[in-house]
XYZ file of C-alpha atoms in Angstrom:
247
model
C -0.182 -7.178 -4.925
C 0.403 -10.755 -3.617
C 1.292 -11.742 -7.350
C -1.875 -12.705 -8.911
C -1.211 -10.297 -11.860
C -3.087 -12.159 -14.761
C -6.268 -12.283 -12.480
C -5.699 -8.650 -11.465
C -5.578 -7.751 -14.948
C -8.879 -9.497 -15.783
C -10.366 -7.646 -12.707
C -9.391 -4.201 -14.071
C -10.810 -5.129 -17.478
C -14.141 -5.807 -15.900
C -14.127 -2.689 -14.114
C -13.183 -0.591 -16.961
C -15.915 -2.207 -19.187
C -18.436 -1.147 -16.175
C -17.372 2.440 -15.532
C -16.219 3.528 -18.855
C -19.825 5.363 -19.820
C -19.176 7.443 -16.806
C -15.600 7.710 -16.157
C -12.520 7.857 -18.462
C -10.484 5.014 -17.605
C -7.277 6.736 -18.795
C -7.603 9.957 -16.482
C -8.901 7.860 -13.525
C -5.934 5.659 -13.750
C -7.623 2.521 -14.352
C -5.869 1.782 -17.673
C -2.355 2.357 -16.056
C -3.159 -0.355 -13.453
C -4.406 -2.531 -16.102
C -1.064 -1.981 -18.484
C 0.767 -2.451 -15.376
C -0.719 -6.100 -14.473
C -0.852 -7.124 -18.048
C 3.032 -6.524 -18.029
C 3.502 -8.284 -14.919
C 1.421 -11.137 -15.706
C 4.675 -12.802 -17.266
C 6.281 -13.047 -13.836
C 6.094 -15.399 -11.117
C 4.044 -14.314 -8.090
C 5.676 -12.819 -4.987
C 6.003 -15.118 -2.315
C 7.773 -16.010 1.035
C 9.244 -19.350 2.036
C 8.426 -20.315 5.660
C 8.143 -23.608 7.286
C 8.069 -22.335 10.827
C 8.083 -19.238 13.001
C 11.085 -17.127 12.189
C 12.920 -14.234 13.741
C 14.610 -11.092 11.832
C 17.213 -9.119 13.593
C 16.133 -5.600 13.665
C 18.048 -2.216 14.718
C 17.434 1.376 14.638
C 19.659 3.535 12.626
C 21.084 7.097 13.348
C 17.715 8.533 12.504
C 15.747 6.293 14.631
C 14.375 4.269 12.066
C 13.442 0.544 11.987
C 16.304 -1.551 9.751
C 16.599 -5.101 8.685
C 19.276 -6.995 6.933
C 18.390 -7.525 3.198
C 20.564 -10.025 1.012
C 20.455 -10.694 -2.840
C 23.204 -12.465 -4.048
C 26.362 -11.831 -2.193
C 25.351 -8.426 -1.259
C 23.673 -7.573 2.308
C 22.644 -3.976 3.065
C 20.393 -2.689 6.010
C 17.104 -1.663 4.595
C 14.499 0.532 6.118
C 11.169 -1.309 7.398
C 8.840 1.040 6.167
C 4.930 0.567 6.528
C 4.544 3.796 4.863
C 5.932 2.432 1.691
C 3.298 0.667 -0.589
C 6.109 -0.960 -2.436
C 9.559 -1.922 -1.682
C 12.205 0.481 -2.944
C 15.852 0.998 -3.703
C 18.253 3.225 -5.294
C 19.275 2.579 -9.110
C 22.864 1.876 -8.114
C 22.155 -0.566 -5.433
C 19.498 -2.365 -7.560
C 22.269 -3.105 -10.283
C 24.823 -4.293 -7.456
C 22.059 -6.640 -5.834
C 20.833 -7.868 -9.239
C 17.408 -6.667 -9.411
C 15.854 -7.194 -12.900
C 14.123 -4.140 -14.730
C 10.540 -5.465 -15.705
C 10.152 -2.663 -18.337
C 7.412 -1.040 -16.223
C 7.371 2.709 -15.165
C 5.332 3.853 -12.384
C 4.918 7.152 -10.749
C 6.709 7.440 -7.269
C 7.274 10.097 -4.882
C 10.584 11.702 -4.340
C 10.994 12.453 -0.613
C 13.932 14.762 -1.012
C 11.636 17.506 -2.737
C 8.099 16.098 -2.445
C 7.641 15.733 -6.229
C 6.669 12.768 -8.414
C 9.174 11.200 -10.413
C 9.052 8.253 -12.982
C 10.508 5.020 -11.200
C 11.257 1.746 -12.923
C 9.697 -1.098 -11.367
C 12.188 -4.058 -10.760
C 11.938 -7.494 -9.445
C 14.208 -9.190 -6.970
C 13.939 -12.958 -8.055
C 15.638 -14.291 -4.826
C 15.854 -12.192 -1.401
C 16.416 -12.781 2.059
C 15.339 -10.499 4.977
C 17.461 -12.084 7.668
C 17.039 -15.700 7.190
C 13.524 -15.546 5.607
C 13.389 -16.350 1.830
C 11.463 -14.359 -0.425
C 10.988 -14.707 -4.318
C 9.728 -12.223 -7.097
C 9.577 -9.481 -4.759
C 8.724 -6.110 -6.596
C 10.883 -2.819 -6.191
C 10.630 0.620 -7.132
C 13.769 1.756 -8.501
C 14.671 5.328 -8.008
C 17.202 7.321 -10.023
C 19.957 8.665 -8.222
C 19.860 8.143 -4.367
C 17.071 7.503 -1.725
C 17.060 10.316 0.722
C 14.922 12.090 3.333
C 14.020 15.558 2.764
C 14.620 16.878 6.242
C 18.148 14.985 5.993
C 19.399 15.165 2.522
C 22.899 13.714 3.720
C 21.133 10.480 4.911
C 21.525 8.111 2.283
C 18.893 5.200 2.310
C 19.959 1.877 1.083
C 16.451 0.532 0.266
C 13.179 -0.039 1.940
C 11.199 -3.039 2.836
C 7.306 -1.965 1.836
C 3.878 -3.297 2.098
C 4.107 -5.457 -0.818
C 6.641 -7.532 0.840
C 5.291 -7.205 4.465
C 1.652 -8.490 3.300
C 3.169 -11.586 2.270
C 4.548 -12.073 5.840
C 0.958 -12.527 7.142
C 1.223 -11.644 10.765
C 4.539 -10.037 12.256
C 5.489 -8.789 15.590
C 8.059 -6.166 16.440
C 9.703 -6.381 19.916
C 11.695 -2.808 20.277
C 13.081 -3.982 23.587
C 14.841 -7.019 21.947
C 15.363 -5.515 18.340
C 13.456 -8.565 16.623
C 10.746 -8.853 14.225
C 9.013 -12.486 14.509
C 7.284 -13.740 11.310
C 4.561 -16.192 12.601
C 3.846 -19.334 10.680
C 0.504 -19.800 12.451
C -1.349 -16.176 13.081
C -2.875 -15.427 16.322
C -6.393 -14.636 16.858
C -7.262 -11.142 18.139
C -10.418 -9.433 19.164
C -9.469 -6.121 18.239
C -9.760 -4.641 14.587
C -7.746 -1.505 14.496
C -5.861 -2.016 11.489
C -6.929 -1.209 7.819
C -5.214 -1.767 4.389
C -6.379 0.417 1.596
C -4.731 1.550 -1.641
C -1.418 0.518 -0.568
C -1.639 2.359 2.702
C -1.729 0.789 6.100
C -4.081 2.955 8.569
C -4.326 2.559 12.538
C -7.420 3.447 14.328
C -7.086 5.479 17.589
C -9.575 5.666 20.087
C -10.235 8.160 22.870
C -13.230 8.067 24.856
C -16.201 7.669 22.213
C -14.099 9.109 19.432
C -11.735 7.309 16.835
C -9.153 8.694 14.628
C -7.777 6.897 11.514
C -4.126 7.641 11.270
C -1.441 6.468 8.614
C 0.538 3.903 10.441
C 4.217 4.517 9.159
C 6.993 3.030 10.903
C 9.365 5.420 9.005
C 7.650 8.395 10.576
C 9.857 9.651 13.660
C 6.801 11.500 15.374
C 3.191 10.884 15.571
C 1.262 13.803 13.862
C -2.480 14.687 14.322
C -4.765 17.680 13.691
C -4.231 20.570 16.250
C -7.972 20.310 16.851
C -7.917 16.691 17.727
C -4.660 16.891 19.738
C -6.068 19.628 21.705
C -9.086 17.614 22.756
C -7.463 13.915 22.974
C -3.940 14.246 22.447
C -3.095 13.949 26.118
C -5.208 11.021 26.565
C -3.308 9.190 23.991
C 0.049 10.162 25.456
C -0.944 8.709 28.972
C -2.456 5.535 27.538
C -0.109 4.621 24.655
C 1.651 1.437 25.080
C 5.237 1.282 24.481
C 7.773 -1.430 23.435
C 5.725 -3.749 21.080
C 3.656 -3.393 18.245
């Protein structure tokens, strides 16, 4: 996802060659990934231009979601900062207004308004700023119609910054009390290893006594959800020990 598309295509060609006697690469989705990376190989890699630690102003909207100012061309809109989105996303109208180019690639996307999969175009923002931090060649899923929330159909979403852009940032800190996201030019070293990235999803590891629980780490979620069995046994412990303000 960091932009080495030709190398990714070569990797998938190797994987397909090794598994094709046991697994159909078409039904398993491997061929779809190969076609995507072959098509993307003509595009420049995604990247961030960062010479020193930078800060991005953030705020919470009327739904309580974290938003950041995103600029493309002469247009600036507030986008949701969503760790629950594998890719950045934008509505078709906003994509046209902000100059996002169609790559000619289609992908299966998830429509939150009706919980159905839909075909979405994959676009590329050749130049983009989040706050004053510059990015190049960032991939966007372009959704037909509007971006909405299932539980709030009248709540229009301008766009979302997803994990494909966040991973390029390296290490970031979100300070809720000061409404600020800090992008570090020199990552800090931590002893804890409680985050995992897998298949375009980010997971956090919760600990209660001798037990652990892997949970989707989604800044777009307004509540924390866990199984009733786990919450009954350990939920109160999490509520007592949870840290607030900085993540």
